[in-house]
Tab-separated table of C-alpha atoms and ligand atoms in Angstrom:
chain	number	residue	atom	x	y	z
A	1181	MET	CA	6.900	-2.066	-12.404
A	1182	ILE	CA	4.839	0.484	-10.546
A	1183	SER	CA	5.267	4.223	-10.776
A	1184	VAL	CA	5.363	6.144	-7.513
A	1185	HIS	CA	5.891	9.833	-6.761
A	1186	ASN	CA	9.589	9.639	-6.050
A	1187	GLU	CA	10.589	7.218	-8.766
A	1188	PRO	CA	13.586	8.665	-10.621
A	1189	GLN	CA	12.806	9.293	-14.264
A	1190	PRO	CA	15.320	8.239	-16.919
A	1191	THR	CA	17.054	11.087	-18.722
A	1192	GLU	CA	15.675	12.271	-22.041
A	1193	LEU	CA	18.003	10.021	-24.013
A	1194	GLY	CA	17.235	7.196	-21.660
A	1195	ASP	CA	19.690	5.707	-19.278
A	1196	VAL	CA	19.816	2.370	-21.033
A	1197	ARG	CA	22.111	0.788	-18.510
A	1198	MET	CA	19.904	1.799	-15.599
A	1199	ALA	CA	16.847	0.472	-17.419
A	1200	ASN	CA	18.614	-2.813	-18.161
A	1201	ARG	CA	19.726	-3.099	-14.552
A	1202	ALA	CA	16.075	-2.688	-13.531
A	1203	VAL	CA	15.073	-5.439	-15.970
A	1204	VAL	CA	17.657	-7.847	-14.541
A	1205	LEU	CA	16.722	-7.015	-10.962
A	1206	ARG	CA	13.044	-7.508	-11.707
A	1207	HIS	CA	13.728	-10.867	-13.334
A	1208	VAL	CA	15.651	-12.040	-10.281
A	1209	ARG	CA	12.894	-10.781	-7.958
A	1210	VAL	CA	10.167	-12.641	-9.821
A	1211	HIS	CA	12.051	-15.786	-10.898
A	1212	ALA	CA	14.763	-16.367	-8.261
A	1213	PRO	CA	16.684	-18.562	-8.005
A	1214	CYS	CA	17.763	-18.110	-11.613
A	1215	SER	CA	20.998	-18.169	-13.565
A	1216	ARG	CA	22.653	-15.539	-15.749
A	1217	ALA	CA	21.733	-17.664	-18.760
A	1218	ASP	CA	18.047	-17.705	-17.653
A	1219	ILE	CA	18.073	-13.911	-17.428
A	1220	ALA	CA	19.593	-13.557	-20.899
A	1221	ALA	CA	17.125	-16.045	-22.381
A	1222	HIS	CA	14.062	-14.334	-20.873
A	1223	THR	CA	14.958	-10.655	-21.153
A	1224	GLY	CA	16.531	-10.607	-24.625
A	1225	LEU	CA	19.688	-8.971	-23.232
A	1226	ASN	CA	22.900	-10.575	-24.488
A	1227	LYS	CA	24.913	-12.762	-22.143
A	1228	ALA	CA	27.862	-10.371	-21.835
A	1229	THR	CA	25.545	-7.491	-20.865
A	1230	VAL	CA	23.736	-9.653	-18.305
A	1231	SER	CA	27.032	-10.831	-16.874
A	1232	SER	CA	28.319	-7.285	-16.473
A	1233	LEU	CA	25.025	-6.034	-14.961
A	1234	VAL	CA	24.932	-8.955	-12.517
A	1235	THR	CA	28.502	-8.157	-11.453
A	1236	GLU	CA	27.390	-4.594	-10.676
A	1237	LEU	CA	24.343	-5.808	-8.776
A	1238	ILE	CA	26.469	-8.234	-6.746
A	1239	GLU	CA	28.975	-5.465	-5.970
A	1240	GLY	CA	26.069	-3.226	-4.902
A	1241	ARG	CA	24.871	-6.147	-2.722
A	1242	LEU	CA	21.449	-6.158	-4.372
A	1243	VAL	CA	21.888	-9.679	-5.731
A	1244	ARG	CA	23.905	-12.594	-4.388
A	1245	GLU	CA	24.987	-15.987	-5.666
A	1246	THR	CA	23.558	-18.959	-3.840
A	1247	GLY	CA	25.587	-22.093	-3.249
A	1248	LEU	CA	23.182	-23.844	-5.609
A	1249	THR	CA	24.124	-24.713	-9.143
A	1250	GLU	CA	22.042	-26.056	-11.951
A	1251	HIS	CA	23.606	-28.497	-14.382
A	1252	ARG	CA	22.705	-28.035	-18.005
A	1253	ILE	CA	24.410	-30.132	-20.621
A	1254	GLY	CA	27.372	-30.631	-18.360
A	1255	ARG	CA	27.987	-26.961	-17.511
A	1256	PRO	CA	27.057	-25.869	-13.980
A	1257	ALA	CA	25.238	-22.513	-13.703
A	1258	THR	CA	25.450	-20.467	-10.500
A	1259	MET	CA	22.027	-19.416	-9.241
A	1260	LEU	CA	21.156	-15.856	-8.217
A	1261	VAL	CA	18.722	-14.457	-5.654
A	1262	LEU	CA	18.008	-10.973	-4.250
A	1263	ASP	CA	20.295	-10.169	-1.339
A	1264	GLY	CA	18.044	-9.628	1.679
A	1265	GLU	CA	20.815	-8.779	4.147
A	1266	PRO	CA	22.243	-5.311	3.507
A	1267	TYR	CA	19.182	-3.073	3.105
A	1268	ALA	CA	15.844	-2.121	4.589
A	1269	ALA	CA	12.908	0.000	3.411
A	1270	LEU	CA	10.351	1.507	5.775
A	1271	GLY	CA	6.661	2.180	5.334
A	1272	MET	CA	4.405	3.981	7.804
A	1273	GLU	CA	0.756	4.878	8.134
A	1274	ILE	CA	-1.100	7.588	9.991
A	1275	GLY	CA	-4.480	6.008	10.673
A	1276	GLY	CA	-7.421	7.390	12.621
A	1277	ASP	CA	-6.531	5.389	15.750
A	1278	GLU	CA	-2.917	4.384	15.398
A	1279	LEU	CA	0.482	4.817	13.798
A	1280	THR	CA	2.078	1.847	12.043
A	1281	VAL	CA	5.585	1.118	10.832
A	1282	VAL	CA	6.677	-1.813	8.685
A	1283	ALA	CA	10.206	-2.592	7.521
A	1284	ILE	CA	11.052	-4.993	4.719
A	1285	ASP	CA	14.256	-6.077	3.035
A	1286	LEU	CA	14.922	-5.926	-0.697
A	1287	ALA	CA	13.315	-9.336	-1.226
A	1288	GLY	CA	10.126	-8.130	0.486
A	1289	THR	CA	10.657	-10.124	3.693
A	1290	ARG	CA	9.031	-8.438	6.690
A	1291	LEU	CA	11.654	-7.287	9.218
A	1292	LEU	CA	9.314	-5.663	11.714
A	1293	THR	CA	5.706	-4.519	12.131
A	1294	TRP	CA	4.965	-2.135	14.986
A	1295	ARG	CA	1.763	-0.297	15.840
A	1296	ARG	CA	1.103	2.262	18.516
A	1297	ALA	CA	-2.199	3.785	19.549
A	1298	PHE	CA	-2.393	7.440	18.569
A	1299	ALA	CA	-5.504	9.514	17.861
A	1300	ALA	CA	-4.159	11.743	15.083
A	1301	PRO	CA	-7.530	13.447	14.359
A	1302	ALA	CA	-7.541	14.793	17.935
A	1303	ALA	CA	-3.876	15.926	17.825
A	1304	ALA	CA	-2.234	18.972	16.239
A	1305	PRO	CA	-0.341	18.082	13.024
A	1306	GLY	CA	2.991	18.970	14.683
A	1307	ASP	CA	2.325	16.511	17.535
A	1308	THR	CA	1.434	13.803	15.027
A	1309	VAL	CA	4.677	14.411	13.110
A	1310	ARG	CA	6.651	14.170	16.382
A	1311	ALA	CA	4.947	10.896	17.338
A	1312	LEU	CA	5.516	9.533	13.823
A	1313	ALA	CA	9.188	10.534	13.894
A	1314	ALA	CA	9.657	8.895	17.303
A	1315	LEU	CA	8.202	5.613	15.995
A	1316	ALA	CA	10.305	5.896	12.815
A	1317	ARG	CA	13.503	6.435	14.835
A	1318	ARG	CA	12.867	3.289	16.872
A	1319	ALA	CA	12.396	1.253	13.704
A	1320	LEU	CA	15.420	2.910	12.029
A	1321	ASN	CA	17.552	2.092	15.079
A	1322	ARG	CA	16.433	-1.523	14.924
A	1323	VAL	CA	17.275	-2.051	11.235
A	1324	THR	CA	20.503	-0.037	11.233
A	1325	GLY	CA	21.492	-1.987	14.368
A	1326	GLN	CA	21.269	-5.077	12.154
A	1327	GLY	CA	23.849	-3.449	9.884
A	1328	ARG	CA	21.315	-2.488	7.217
A	1329	THR	CA	21.343	0.646	5.093
A	1330	VAL	CA	17.923	2.333	4.829
A	1331	LEU	CA	16.809	2.836	1.221
A	1332	GLY	CA	13.745	4.974	1.854
A	1333	LEU	CA	10.681	5.714	3.979
A	1334	THR	CA	7.177	6.363	2.646
A	1335	VAL	CA	4.195	7.385	4.785
A	1336	GLY	CA	0.567	6.738	3.861
A	1337	VAL	CA	-2.153	9.170	4.913
A	1338	PRO	CA	-5.918	9.252	4.359
A	1339	GLY	CA	-6.138	12.320	2.152
A	1340	LEU	CA	-5.044	14.212	-0.919
A	1341	VAL	CA	-1.253	14.322	-1.273
A	1342	ASP	CA	0.701	16.272	-3.892
A	1343	ALA	CA	3.857	15.031	-5.634
A	1344	ALA	CA	6.093	16.803	-3.093
A	1345	GLY	CA	4.520	14.915	-0.173
A	1346	ARG	CA	2.352	17.777	1.050
A	1347	VAL	CA	-1.056	16.764	2.421
A	1348	GLU	CA	-3.443	19.191	0.713
A	1349	LEU	CA	-6.526	17.932	2.510
A	1350	SER	CA	-7.380	15.140	4.900
A	1351	THR	CA	-10.881	15.276	6.347
A	1352	ALA	CA	-10.111	12.112	8.376
A	1353	LEU	CA	-7.086	13.751	10.070
A	1354	ARG	CA	-8.590	17.281	9.947
A	1355	TRP	CA	-5.498	18.508	8.073
A	1356	ARG	CA	-5.214	21.123	5.367
A	1357	GLY	CA	-1.912	22.074	3.717
A	1358	VAL	CA	0.499	20.114	5.931
A	1359	ASP	CA	4.006	19.637	4.485
A	1360	LEU	CA	4.312	16.168	5.981
A	1361	ALA	CA	7.317	15.020	3.916
A	1362	GLY	CA	9.261	18.205	4.734
A	1363	GLU	CA	8.400	18.191	8.430
A	1364	LEU	CA	9.148	14.488	8.878
A	1365	ARG	CA	12.430	14.816	6.970
A	1366	ALA	CA	13.438	17.673	9.286
A	1367	ALA	CA	12.347	15.728	12.383
A	1368	LEU	CA	14.549	12.825	11.253
A	1369	GLY	CA	17.548	15.143	10.780
A	1370	ASP	CA	17.486	15.398	6.944
A	1371	PRO	CA	18.452	11.787	6.170
A	1372	GLU	CA	20.114	10.753	2.881
A	1373	TYR	CA	17.286	8.406	1.915
A	1374	VAL	CA	14.059	9.632	0.348
A	1375	VAL	CA	11.182	10.451	2.705
A	1376	GLY	CA	7.956	10.212	0.704
A	1377	VAL	CA	4.256	10.615	1.415
A	1378	ASP	CA	1.387	9.138	-0.549
A	1379	ASN	CA	-2.308	8.513	-0.292
A	1380	GLU	CA	-3.142	5.429	1.802
A	1381	ALA	CA	-5.226	3.792	-0.932
A	1382	ASN	CA	-2.401	4.103	-3.476
A	1383	LEU	CA	0.051	2.458	-1.084
A	1384	ALA	CA	-2.405	-0.291	-0.155
A	1385	ALA	CA	-2.901	-1.003	-3.872
A	1386	LEU	CA	0.872	-1.228	-4.254
A	1387	ALA	CA	1.004	-3.724	-1.366
A	1388	GLU	CA	-1.787	-5.807	-2.913
A	1389	HIS	CA	-0.054	-5.794	-6.278
A	1390	ARG	CA	3.235	-6.973	-4.763
A	1391	HIS	CA	2.318	-9.022	-1.683
A	1392	GLY	CA	-1.438	-9.765	-1.683
A	1393	ALA	CA	-3.451	-12.831	-2.702
A	1394	TYR	CA	-3.775	-11.305	-6.229
A	1395	ALA	CA	-0.128	-10.207	-6.520
A	1396	GLY	CA	0.959	-9.601	-10.098
A	1397	THR	CA	-2.597	-8.978	-11.375
A	1398	GLY	CA	-2.236	-6.282	-14.036
A	1399	HIS	CA	-5.564	-4.546	-13.417
A	1400	LEU	CA	-6.371	-4.353	-9.740
A	1401	VAL	CA	-8.191	-1.936	-7.438
A	1402	HIS	CA	-7.754	-1.740	-3.695
A	1403	LEU	CA	-10.567	-0.111	-1.769
A	1404	THR	CA	-9.505	1.091	1.678
A	1405	GLY	CA	-11.966	0.847	4.499
A	1406	GLY	CA	-11.683	3.072	7.541
A	1407	THR	CA	-12.769	6.585	8.457
A	1408	GLY	CA	-12.091	7.427	4.798
A	1409	VAL	CA	-12.878	5.327	1.729
A	1410	GLY	CA	-10.568	5.576	-1.265
A	1411	ALA	CA	-9.567	3.524	-4.274
A	1412	GLY	CA	-5.980	2.751	-5.279
A	1413	ILE	CA	-6.132	1.850	-8.957
A	1414	ILE	CA	-3.521	-0.218	-10.777
A	1415	CYS	CA	-3.961	-0.229	-14.538
A	1416	ALA	CA	-1.651	-2.366	-16.682
A	1417	GLY	CA	0.685	-2.769	-13.694
A	1418	ARG	CA	0.943	0.956	-12.974
A	1419	LEU	CA	-0.679	3.158	-10.382
A	1420	LEU	CA	-3.266	5.449	-11.951
A	1421	ARG	CA	-2.805	8.884	-10.407
A	1422	GLY	CA	-4.632	11.324	-12.626
A	1423	GLY	CA	-3.435	14.792	-13.580
A	1424	ARG	CA	-2.841	16.085	-10.042
A	1425	GLY	CA	-2.537	12.784	-8.204
A	1426	LEU	CA	-6.135	12.857	-7.030
A	1427	ALA	CA	-7.552	9.861	-8.914
A	1428	GLY	CA	-9.466	7.273	-6.931
A	1429	GLU	CA	-11.467	9.571	-4.624
A	1430	LEU	CA	-14.313	7.091	-4.662
A	1431	GLY	CA	-15.332	8.019	-1.107
A	1432	HIS	CA	-16.897	11.270	-2.262
A	1433	LEU	CA	-18.813	10.025	-5.280
A	1434	PRO	CA	-22.528	10.145	-4.469
A	1435	LEU	CA	-24.394	6.840	-4.259
A	1436	ALA	CA	-27.736	8.639	-4.217
A	1437	ALA	CA	-28.981	12.208	-4.594
A	1438	GLU	CA	-30.301	12.074	-1.047
A	1439	GLY	CA	-28.390	10.416	1.759
A	1440	PRO	CA	-26.504	10.830	5.022
A	1441	TRP	CA	-24.310	13.897	5.482
A	1442	CYS	CA	-20.605	13.425	4.764
A	1443	ALA	CA	-17.585	14.994	6.469
A	1444	CYS	CA	-16.866	16.790	3.148
A	1445	GLY	CA	-20.035	18.866	3.552
A	1446	ARG	CA	-22.103	17.114	0.863
A	1447	SER	CA	-24.622	14.329	1.317
A	1448	GLY	CA	-24.994	10.817	-0.061
A	1449	CYS	CA	-21.247	10.180	-0.570
A	1450	VAL	CA	-19.958	6.572	-0.575
A	1451	GLU	CA	-18.046	7.366	2.629
A	1452	ALA	CA	-21.206	8.540	4.378
A	1453	TRP	CA	-22.883	5.198	3.582
A	1454	VAL	CA	-20.087	2.684	4.123
A	1455	GLY	CA	-17.167	4.449	5.893
A	1456	LEU	CA	-16.327	3.085	9.348
A	1457	PRO	CA	-18.057	5.907	11.305
A	1458	ALA	CA	-21.224	5.350	9.244
A	1459	VAL	CA	-21.096	1.585	9.850
A	1460	ILE	CA	-20.659	2.069	13.614
A	1461	ALA	CA	-23.457	4.652	13.774
A	1462	ARG	CA	-25.833	2.378	11.875
A	1463	VAL	CA	-25.021	-0.971	13.481
A	1464	LEU	CA	-24.452	0.322	17.033
A	1465	PRO	CA	-26.792	3.320	17.407
A	1466	ASP	CA	-26.213	3.287	21.179
A	1467	SER	CA	-22.493	4.019	20.648
A	1468	VAL	CA	-23.207	7.528	19.335
A	1469	ALA	CA	-25.804	8.323	22.002
A	1470	ASP	CA	-23.185	10.106	24.131
A	1471	GLY	CA	-21.686	12.083	21.251
A	1472	PRO	CA	-19.421	11.246	18.323
A	1473	VAL	CA	-17.220	8.148	18.583
A	1474	THR	CA	-13.489	8.939	18.456
A	1475	ASP	CA	-12.018	5.479	19.027
A	1476	PHE	CA	-13.422	3.205	16.328
A	1477	LEU	CA	-11.452	-0.010	16.761
A	1478	PRO	CA	-13.200	-1.199	19.981
A	1479	GLU	CA	-16.563	-0.463	18.319
A	1480	LEU	CA	-15.525	-2.427	15.226
A	1481	ASP	CA	-14.603	-5.331	17.527
A	1482	ARG	CA	-18.102	-5.134	19.023
A	1483	VAL	CA	-19.738	-5.226	15.597
A	1484	GLU	CA	-17.622	-8.250	14.624
A	1485	THR	CA	-18.476	-10.073	17.869
A	1486	LEU	CA	-22.217	-9.461	17.439
A	1487	ALA	CA	-22.034	-10.619	13.811
A	1488	ARG	CA	-20.211	-13.797	14.865
A	1489	GLN	CA	-22.935	-14.436	17.437
A	1490	GLY	CA	-25.481	-14.163	14.613
A	1491	ASP	CA	-27.339	-11.124	16.009
A	1492	PRO	CA	-30.168	-10.830	13.431
A	1493	ALA	CA	-30.457	-7.015	13.577
A	1494	VAL	CA	-26.690	-6.611	13.123
A	1495	LEU	CA	-26.595	-9.090	10.231
A	1496	ALA	CA	-29.470	-7.269	8.501
A	1497	GLN	CA	-27.673	-3.922	8.843
A	1498	LEU	CA	-24.411	-5.387	7.521
A	1499	ALA	CA	-26.228	-6.948	4.563
A	1500	GLY	CA	-27.643	-3.516	3.720
A	1501	ILE	CA	-24.232	-1.854	4.052
A	1502	GLY	CA	-22.835	-4.623	1.825
A	1503	ARG	CA	-25.301	-3.628	-0.908
A	1504	HIS	CA	-24.062	-0.018	-0.767
A	1505	LEU	CA	-20.477	-1.284	-0.856
A	1506	GLY	CA	-21.272	-3.398	-3.943
A	1507	HIS	CA	-22.859	-0.338	-5.572
A	1508	ALA	CA	-19.685	1.681	-4.896
A	1509	VAL	CA	-17.476	-1.125	-6.231
A	1510	SER	CA	-19.597	-1.375	-9.387
A	1511	MET	CA	-18.858	2.287	-10.195
A	1512	VAL	CA	-15.103	1.744	-10.135
A	1513	ALA	CA	-15.509	-1.620	-11.913
A	1514	ASN	CA	-17.475	-0.026	-14.755
A	1515	LEU	CA	-14.994	2.845	-15.030
A	1516	VAL	CA	-11.627	1.045	-15.076
A	1517	ASP	CA	-12.516	-2.644	-15.677
A	1518	PRO	CA	-10.241	-4.283	-13.078
A	1519	GLU	CA	-9.843	-8.056	-12.842
A	1520	VAL	CA	-10.328	-7.839	-9.100
A	1521	VAL	CA	-11.323	-5.288	-6.473
A	1522	VAL	CA	-9.712	-6.084	-3.115
A	1523	VAL	CA	-11.257	-4.436	-0.060
A	1524	GLY	CA	-9.270	-3.684	3.088
A	1525	GLY	CA	-9.802	-2.224	6.565
A	1526	HIS	CA	-13.237	-2.779	8.102
A	1527	PHE	CA	-14.542	-4.066	4.756
A	1528	ALA	CA	-12.133	-6.993	5.155
A	1529	THR	CA	-12.749	-7.407	8.910
A	1530	LEU	CA	-16.503	-7.624	8.254
A	1531	GLY	CA	-16.067	-9.282	4.849
A	1532	ALA	CA	-17.908	-12.473	5.795
A	1533	TRP	CA	-21.110	-10.429	6.322
A	1534	LEU	CA	-20.635	-7.559	3.840
A	1535	LEU	CA	-19.323	-9.338	0.767
A	1536	PRO	CA	-22.207	-11.729	-0.061
A	1537	THR	CA	-24.650	-8.843	-0.700
A	1538	ALA	CA	-21.851	-6.664	-2.112
A	1539	ARG	CA	-21.030	-9.349	-4.730
A	1540	GLN	CA	-24.712	-9.666	-5.637
A	1541	GLU	CA	-25.031	-5.892	-6.081
A	1542	LEU	CA	-21.799	-5.797	-8.108
A	1543	ALA	CA	-23.037	-8.586	-10.402
A	1544	ASP	CA	-26.316	-6.696	-10.912
A	1545	ARG	CA	-24.660	-3.368	-11.736
A	1546	ALA	CA	-21.254	-4.081	-13.349
A	1547	VAL	CA	-20.959	-4.947	-17.027
A	1548	GLY	CA	-17.753	-7.006	-16.695
A	1549	GLY	CA	-16.941	-10.038	-14.583
A	1550	CYS	CA	-14.940	-8.215	-11.911
A	1551	ARG	CA	-14.137	-10.249	-8.792
A	1552	LEU	CA	-14.531	-8.864	-5.281
A	1553	ALA	CA	-12.318	-10.161	-2.464
A	1554	ALA	CA	-11.264	-9.261	1.070
A	1555	SER	CA	-7.618	-8.318	1.541
A	1556	VAL	CA	-5.462	-10.839	3.397
A	1557	LEU	CA	-2.813	-8.238	4.257
A	1558	GLY	CA	-4.525	-7.097	7.457
A	1559	ALA	CA	-4.287	-3.655	8.986
A	1560	GLN	CA	-0.743	-3.052	7.730
A	1561	ALA	CA	-1.461	-2.975	3.974
A	1562	THR	CA	-0.793	0.758	3.648
A	1563	ALA	CA	2.455	0.658	5.656
A	1564	LEU	CA	3.602	-2.409	3.725
A	1565	GLY	CA	2.844	-0.544	0.488
A	1566	GLY	CA	4.863	2.406	1.812
A	1567	ALA	CA	7.872	0.159	2.340
A	1568	THR	CA	7.351	-1.286	-1.149
A	1569	ALA	CA	7.191	2.232	-2.610
A	1570	ALA	CA	10.421	3.118	-0.800
A	1571	LEU	CA	12.197	0.465	-2.897
A	1572	ALA	CA	11.156	2.173	-6.144
A	1573	ALA	CA	14.459	3.978	-6.759
A	1574	ILE	CA	16.440	0.747	-6.457
A	1575	GLU	CA	13.920	-1.191	-8.519
A	1576	SER	CA	14.149	1.395	-11.282
A	1577	GLY	CA	17.836	0.528	-11.630
A	1578	ARG	CA	19.627	3.003	-9.336
A	1579	LEU	CA	22.591	1.600	-7.473
A	1580	PRO	CA	22.516	2.345	-3.742
A	1581	ALA	CA	25.183	4.626	-2.277
A	1582	ARG	CA	26.882	2.670	0.493
B	1672	ZN	ZN1	-18.142	13.316	0.925
């Protein structure tokens, strides 16, 4: 189970029933279809307890019986699965170029994925919140129109976010001290479900851990690629947040004492070497001739096209950027010893040309045998992680209020 900001904590004495409900729900999620007897055998809970917890979960419409039965020594056992019908969880992302919303059901099935172009760095925070709320309302209307109850909404942003969902600093969005959770909650008319905000890398790591090619890996790092570069770190199945929730700010570790200037005001940061603006500036020097680029996605498309065509100058630049990426990955690999580092965003888009040199650099610098892979979740990893995070209260054993 993964800890997120808004996960309800058990009481001091421990709400044993809630914890047991979470155990049963988790077993069904991972092993469905399964029987009550399977759950008892694998969780160590006695059969009467499992039976009573399953009854509660069926009444709460979190779990349902399938028509299937399994015959064991003559006695048929009714099989259980998560009930995908009654609920939805939403995840959103404020990216440099666009807003994204993803909705999933309790079983993790994707209900919708919508993106709209929006240049948040060029907009006032209030305008961004209004655009985000408008997109959220459309998605909420869609899922509630299907008769679903919304369990929660979590937004990912590139920046430092406190436990209350306030964005302390986002150089990518040019925000400082924006109460995003509060403002979005108000814009949505103070809904009953939890509106949360988290760092984009944390949510992307959550998505990788639940839905990616390395789902279930206990020690996993997701490195976001985009205007910002950050690491979401999962250690022993839990998100590593640090004392103030600021862990994983890999983008502003220096790769070298001297280096390109970074948006944070220092020089030589990881972000200044391998962040998307740095990649565009280095691979397509003509693109910055008329001033700073504000719309990066068309430029990224150009880089990808040139790389596919085998442009030797572009391939040489990407190989060099790959070496810096591998250097950055080796720092996190040596610090937290993950089994795999999964890279997203432009690192994944350009993975075919960045990862060969990145893997070589990682092998040269890292002491362990950490793997390096491109994410298969596409541009929606953060929003998908947001939707996953929004299920945390239910997955920790709370029963939904319907
Ligand atoms: Zn920096």
